[in-house]
């Protein structure tokens, strides 16, 4: 229902609550509420669904095993008080659910039903409905749909005590991280501060300890080269009855060596705070900023609003009049309360966690769920004596008054009731400058948004220049922090980053002081001198970041590889690492000095500005940049790579050995992005296929936790239907399941009723017509049109007009023209696959000799613990015939396996046989596909690929007619490039 009406649903479980939420088109809300309520009233809880969800939980856990955030969180839980439920396993896996149920002799489904019957009670549930209907109508639906949920007379469960008692405090925990990182966490046990939601004492303390301006902890640490970030505040792992306060420091390599001095500095700042009364002027500044933020708050996604409010309503201390404002407003300076809360920040009430990949001491313990190596000691005596004594760091002092708090909040445009303009105005377009402007005519708030693209080809001309650009951005942001931190606190957000085309500067927030901040950014950018300490710190940080890229999830790696095979400008982390030895302070300074010698400025000014202010801002940018104009023909514009008809499969190994998952990303090309009718049809197909694809491969087959379909549109190039699955199974098997789904889905399209089609078309129309929520979103949409090179500001109106001409027959025609290999005249597919080191990857000779069905079956057997040679499996598959009895074929296969092992009666063999005989066994499915394809060649309508020359780059042709290659760069070099996007409108400047 949600899929057919442009919606989706999700849920999350926090420490105390589970929040279920959905989004749907406005005209389908009542039907969605009716269905949604039934889960709480009369859930099915079918037996097969229970097992599927356990496997989904297990898959999510396995996805997180190599995630340092989850690892440290679980270790902190395990090392808290065993008498408190906080110490329990944070998520769950197959063993702690189905395995434990089996060992205890209980029915897991019955336990689920008991849990639902006990806790899904109206008195501890909160409901939020956000819609465009009247409040009376929404209320009527709420009463009608949800009144059947019974109240069991419960109150929200309360947990006595604190997870961190005196037994857990005073400890130093060292743990080994997966990634190259060094972090220090100082956790203080607090009483429950949620009753003090108006004065927010933890926010006050966090703002001071986490301050980044002059005199702050971070400023002092950065000058020494010991840290790059400091974050302080109430821990998100707090719950009703207890709170925690955390100071988290991202350490450098020297900072790790001086971790004890970092702890001393944090306590020195705490002593500075405790030596004087709480600072009313600082609290008043925070309060003033919060009042401005609340008064001129922008709208955001309705589903986020609904879930946030539902969570806030569970806070029994929060009155209704504070529900919307709680996350923003601060009031009620309470000196006594602040002194009381900060008194808990003392040496006897702290626990320290040091996380790093390389630890200098032996880690003698192992956590059971994530296999974390760690060590638990008391905080060293000398350090304890020091932090109990008087500590002094002369450079530490309280913040200075914030000069970026806006004074003028007047809205310039008072012409309300006029339809907003859909396009910005091109004010100037001369050599070296392109200036767009749009005064706010939609939101009428004192906010502005300025975006700059400083186009310079040098930024991405080689892997080395890309590394130098990244490093420049890192040291630049570090230099800016002391000045710009106050601006961010005062409601001004900025980012400066390198892209393939140049350097992007983006500022958003209250317009009063926005252009002052822009001037500071550009002045610093153009006068930058690289300091030795900064270079040493951030060259190591960038090297660490590039090294850590190998630890990314398989789906991230496969997306990178797919991107590399689809666009002309892209350097991979391996390319950048290969050049890192050339990075020196002197080379970086030379690079910075020459980076902006020739530039082309693309600029957009939006919001509460006048046209004159926009022109003056452009003049300021030109004066500060002082660059020679970059000729139009010298611009570095991203182009797409064009694939010839055929099926191409990239095989790559996971660069990290610990991950059990592999991933497959299939792209089926569907024409050129500039084809307006084709892109709307692709949008519709993506919408229609999304839920069935997820339901079949994720929900029913449990192939992997990360499963989704989407589309890819390359400017100036081809567009494609994309399908991605991350799985523990063989990528060959996963690809075959994706292909099997696509073959079957054609029938679903053909059988779709006109009513069903119209619901999808209406969902897409409603999504296109969705109102912009805020200036940031509007500027982002318009900036994308400018950056694309098409300048198609009327794209939404164009797409809606096309949509109105389409019928369900057009979807089938589109599918047969591009997605169905049996009918598509120029069928083109690229599959990027990445293989876990836990899975045997077929050699080139095996790929050339054995069909995909044999490789997939072999991989599924290996997954179930049955080791049988690929040659033997392929010989077995060759003997299969279409229509063979699958059960008999399975038993013959299992017989082959048992004959091949030394001890057929062993427990391991019995376990493998049990897995393969299970009704949900992947081996069964792979065998069924092998029988189905017996004797049949892959159909691609005679266009399996004109790639004879691909043999010369090491590619192999499979029996299925596909080209498989490992060297992405070599394959990429064989592809043609697209042209540059052509504007859809004349670009005539006003001046």
CSV table of C-alpha atoms in Angstrom, one decimal, residues 167-393:
chain,number,residue,atom,x,y,z
A,167,UNK,CA,32.6,0.0,41.1
A,168,UNK,CA,32.7,1.0,37.5
A,169,UNK,CA,34.2,4.5,37.9
A,170,UNK,CA,37.9,5.3,38.2
A,171,UNK,CA,38.6,2.8,35.4
A,172,UNK,CA,40.7,3.0,32.3
A,173,UNK,CA,39.5,0.8,29.4
A,174,UNK,CA,41.7,0.3,26.4
A,175,UNK,CA,40.2,-1.4,23.3
A,176,UNK,CA,41.4,-2.2,19.8
A,177,UNK,CA,39.5,-0.5,17.0
A,178,UNK,CA,39.0,-1.8,13.5
A,179,UNK,CA,39.8,1.4,11.8
A,180,UNK,CA,42.9,3.6,12.2
A,181,UNK,CA,41.5,5.9,14.8
A,182,UNK,CA,42.5,7.3,18.3
A,183,UNK,CA,39.8,8.5,20.6
A,184,UNK,CA,39.5,9.3,24.3
A,185,UNK,CA,36.1,9.1,26.0
A,186,UNK,CA,35.6,10.5,29.5
A,187,UNK,CA,32.2,9.5,30.9
A,188,UNK,CA,30.7,11.0,34.1
A,189,UNK,CA,27.7,9.5,35.8
A,190,UNK,CA,24.9,12.0,36.3
A,191,UNK,CA,21.5,11.8,38.0
A,192,UNK,CA,18.5,12.1,35.7
A,193,UNK,CA,18.5,15.7,34.4
A,194,UNK,CA,15.5,15.3,32.2
A,195,UNK,CA,13.2,17.0,34.8
A,196,UNK,CA,15.3,20.2,34.1
A,197,UNK,CA,14.3,20.4,30.5
A,198,UNK,CA,13.8,24.2,30.5
A,199,UNK,CA,17.3,25.2,31.9
A,200,UNK,CA,19.1,22.2,30.3
A,201,UNK,CA,22.2,22.1,32.6
A,202,UNK,CA,24.0,19.5,30.5
A,203,UNK,CA,23.7,21.7,27.4
A,204,UNK,CA,25.2,24.7,29.3
A,205,UNK,CA,28.2,22.5,30.4
A,206,UNK,CA,28.6,20.9,27.0
A,207,UNK,CA,28.7,24.3,25.3
A,208,UNK,CA,31.6,25.3,27.5
A,209,UNK,CA,33.6,22.1,27.5
A,210,UNK,CA,33.0,21.5,23.8
A,211,UNK,CA,33.7,25.2,22.8
A,212,UNK,CA,36.1,25.5,19.9
A,213,UNK,CA,37.0,29.2,20.1
A,214,UNK,CA,40.1,30.9,21.7
A,215,UNK,CA,40.8,29.7,25.2
A,216,UNK,CA,38.9,26.4,24.7
A,217,UNK,CA,40.1,22.9,25.4
A,218,UNK,CA,40.2,22.1,21.7
A,219,UNK,CA,42.1,25.3,20.8
A,220,UNK,CA,44.8,24.4,23.3
A,221,UNK,CA,45.0,20.8,22.2
A,222,UNK,CA,45.2,21.8,18.5
A,223,UNK,CA,48.1,24.1,19.2
A,224,UNK,CA,50.0,21.2,20.6
A,225,UNK,CA,49.0,18.9,17.8
A,226,UNK,CA,47.2,16.5,20.1
A,227,UNK,CA,43.6,16.5,18.9
A,228,UNK,CA,41.3,17.4,16.0
A,229,UNK,CA,37.9,17.5,17.7
A,230,UNK,CA,36.3,17.7,21.1
A,231,UNK,CA,32.6,17.0,21.7
A,232,UNK,CA,30.9,17.3,25.1
A,233,UNK,CA,27.4,16.9,26.3
A,234,UNK,CA,24.7,14.6,27.6
A,235,UNK,CA,25.2,11.1,26.3
A,236,UNK,CA,22.6,9.7,23.9
A,237,UNK,CA,22.8,6.5,25.9
A,238,UNK,CA,21.0,8.1,28.8
A,239,UNK,CA,17.5,7.0,29.8
A,240,UNK,CA,14.8,7.7,32.4
A,241,UNK,CA,16.3,7.3,35.8
A,242,UNK,CA,19.9,8.1,34.9
A,243,UNK,CA,22.1,10.2,32.7
A,244,UNK,CA,25.7,10.3,31.6
A,245,UNK,CA,27.9,13.2,30.5
A,246,UNK,CA,30.6,12.6,27.9
A,247,UNK,CA,33.7,14.4,26.7
A,248,UNK,CA,35.0,12.8,23.5
A,249,UNK,CA,38.3,13.8,22.1
A,250,UNK,CA,39.6,12.6,18.6
A,251,UNK,CA,43.3,12.3,19.3
A,252,UNK,CA,46.2,12.5,17.0
A,253,UNK,CA,49.2,10.1,17.2
A,254,UNK,CA,51.1,12.5,19.6
A,255,UNK,CA,47.8,13.1,21.4
A,256,UNK,CA,47.5,9.3,22.1
A,257,UNK,CA,51.0,9.4,23.6
A,258,UNK,CA,49.9,12.3,25.8
A,259,UNK,CA,46.4,11.0,26.6
A,260,UNK,CA,47.0,11.6,30.3
A,261,UNK,CA,47.8,15.3,29.6
A,262,UNK,CA,44.6,15.6,27.6
A,263,UNK,CA,42.7,14.3,30.6
A,264,UNK,CA,44.5,16.8,32.8
A,265,UNK,CA,43.5,19.6,30.4
A,266,UNK,CA,39.9,18.6,30.5
A,267,UNK,CA,39.9,18.6,34.3
A,268,UNK,CA,41.8,21.9,34.3
A,269,UNK,CA,38.9,23.5,32.4
A,270,UNK,CA,36.4,21.8,34.7
A,271,UNK,CA,38.3,23.4,37.7
A,272,UNK,CA,38.1,26.7,35.9
A,273,UNK,CA,34.3,26.4,35.7
A,274,UNK,CA,34.0,25.2,39.3
A,275,UNK,CA,36.2,28.0,40.6
A,276,UNK,CA,33.6,30.6,39.8
A,277,UNK,CA,29.8,30.9,39.7
A,278,UNK,CA,28.0,29.7,36.6
A,279,UNK,CA,28.3,32.4,33.8
A,280,UNK,CA,24.9,34.1,33.5
A,281,UNK,CA,26.1,36.1,30.4
A,282,UNK,CA,27.0,32.9,28.6
A,283,UNK,CA,23.7,31.3,29.5
A,284,UNK,CA,21.9,34.4,28.3
A,285,UNK,CA,23.7,34.2,25.0
A,286,UNK,CA,22.7,30.6,24.5
A,287,UNK,CA,19.1,31.5,25.5
A,288,UNK,CA,19.0,34.5,23.0
A,289,UNK,CA,20.2,32.3,20.2
A,290,UNK,CA,17.7,29.6,21.1
A,291,UNK,CA,14.8,32.1,21.1
A,292,UNK,CA,15.9,33.4,17.6
A,293,UNK,CA,16.2,29.8,16.3
A,294,UNK,CA,12.8,28.9,17.6
A,295,UNK,CA,11.1,32.1,16.4
A,296,UNK,CA,12.4,31.6,12.9
A,297,UNK,CA,12.5,27.8,12.9
A,298,UNK,CA,12.4,26.3,9.4
A,299,UNK,CA,10.1,23.4,8.5
A,300,UNK,CA,11.6,19.9,8.0
A,301,UNK,CA,10.5,16.5,6.9
A,302,UNK,CA,7.1,15.5,8.3
A,303,UNK,CA,8.1,12.0,9.0
A,304,UNK,CA,11.0,13.3,11.1
A,305,UNK,CA,8.7,15.7,12.9
A,306,UNK,CA,6.3,12.8,13.7
A,307,UNK,CA,8.9,10.5,15.0
A,308,UNK,CA,10.7,13.2,17.0
A,309,UNK,CA,7.4,14.2,18.6
A,310,UNK,CA,6.5,10.6,19.4
A,311,UNK,CA,9.8,10.2,21.2
A,312,UNK,CA,9.5,13.5,23.0
A,313,UNK,CA,6.0,12.6,24.3
A,314,UNK,CA,7.5,9.6,26.1
A,315,UNK,CA,9.4,12.1,28.4
A,316,UNK,CA,7.0,12.3,31.3
A,317,UNK,CA,8.6,15.5,32.5
A,318,UNK,CA,7.9,17.4,29.3
A,319,UNK,CA,4.6,19.4,29.3
A,320,UNK,CA,2.6,19.7,26.0
A,321,UNK,CA,3.6,23.3,25.5
A,322,UNK,CA,7.3,22.3,25.3
A,323,UNK,CA,6.9,19.4,22.9
A,324,UNK,CA,7.9,21.3,19.8
A,325,UNK,CA,10.4,23.7,21.4
A,326,UNK,CA,12.3,21.2,23.6
A,327,UNK,CA,15.1,20.5,21.2
A,328,UNK,CA,15.6,24.2,20.6
A,329,UNK,CA,14.7,26.6,23.4
A,330,UNK,CA,16.6,27.2,26.5
A,331,UNK,CA,15.3,29.3,29.5
A,332,UNK,CA,15.5,29.6,33.2
A,333,UNK,CA,19.0,30.3,34.4
A,334,UNK,CA,19.4,28.3,37.7
A,335,UNK,CA,22.7,29.0,39.3
A,336,UNK,CA,22.2,26.4,42.1
A,337,UNK,CA,21.2,23.7,39.6
A,338,UNK,CA,24.2,24.3,37.4
A,339,UNK,CA,26.6,24.2,40.3
A,340,UNK,CA,25.0,20.9,41.5
A,341,UNK,CA,25.2,19.2,38.1
A,342,UNK,CA,28.8,20.4,37.4
A,343,UNK,CA,29.8,19.0,40.8
A,344,UNK,CA,29.4,15.5,39.3
A,345,UNK,CA,32.3,16.3,36.9
A,346,UNK,CA,34.9,15.1,39.4
A,347,UNK,CA,37.8,12.7,39.3
A,348,UNK,CA,36.0,10.1,41.4
A,349,UNK,CA,33.1,10.0,39.0
A,350,UNK,CA,34.8,9.4,35.7
A,351,UNK,CA,35.5,6.4,33.5
A,352,UNK,CA,38.0,6.7,30.6
A,353,UNK,CA,38.0,4.7,27.3
A,354,UNK,CA,41.0,4.8,25.0
A,355,UNK,CA,40.3,3.3,21.5
A,356,UNK,CA,43.0,2.8,18.9
A,357,UNK,CA,44.0,0.2,16.4
A,358,UNK,CA,47.5,0.1,17.8
A,359,UNK,CA,47.7,-0.2,21.5
A,360,UNK,CA,51.0,-0.1,23.4
A,361,UNK,CA,49.9,-2.5,26.1
A,362,UNK,CA,48.7,-6.1,26.0
A,363,UNK,CA,44.9,-6.4,25.7
A,364,UNK,CA,44.1,-9.5,27.8
A,365,UNK,CA,40.3,-9.7,27.5
A,366,UNK,CA,37.8,-10.4,24.7
A,367,UNK,CA,34.2,-9.2,24.5
A,368,UNK,CA,31.9,-12.1,23.3
A,369,UNK,CA,29.5,-10.5,20.8
A,370,UNK,CA,31.9,-8.5,18.7
A,371,UNK,CA,35.2,-10.2,19.6
A,372,UNK,CA,36.7,-7.0,20.9
A,373,UNK,CA,40.1,-7.1,22.4
A,374,UNK,CA,40.4,-4.9,25.4
A,375,UNK,CA,42.0,-4.2,28.8
A,376,UNK,CA,40.5,-3.0,32.1
A,377,UNK,CA,42.7,-1.2,34.6
A,378,UNK,CA,42.3,1.4,37.3
A,379,UNK,CA,43.2,4.9,36.2
A,380,UNK,CA,46.9,5.3,36.9
A,381,UNK,CA,47.7,6.6,40.4
A,382,UNK,CA,49.8,9.5,39.3
A,383,UNK,CA,47.1,10.7,36.9
A,384,UNK,CA,44.4,10.4,39.7
A,385,UNK,CA,46.6,12.4,42.1
A,386,UNK,CA,47.1,15.1,39.4
A,387,UNK,CA,43.4,15.5,38.5
A,388,UNK,CA,42.5,15.7,42.2
A,389,UNK,CA,45.1,18.5,42.6
A,390,UNK,CA,45.2,22.0,41.2
A,391,UNK,CA,45.8,22.0,37.5
A,392,UNK,CA,46.8,25.1,35.5
A,393,UNK,CA,47.0,25.7,31.7
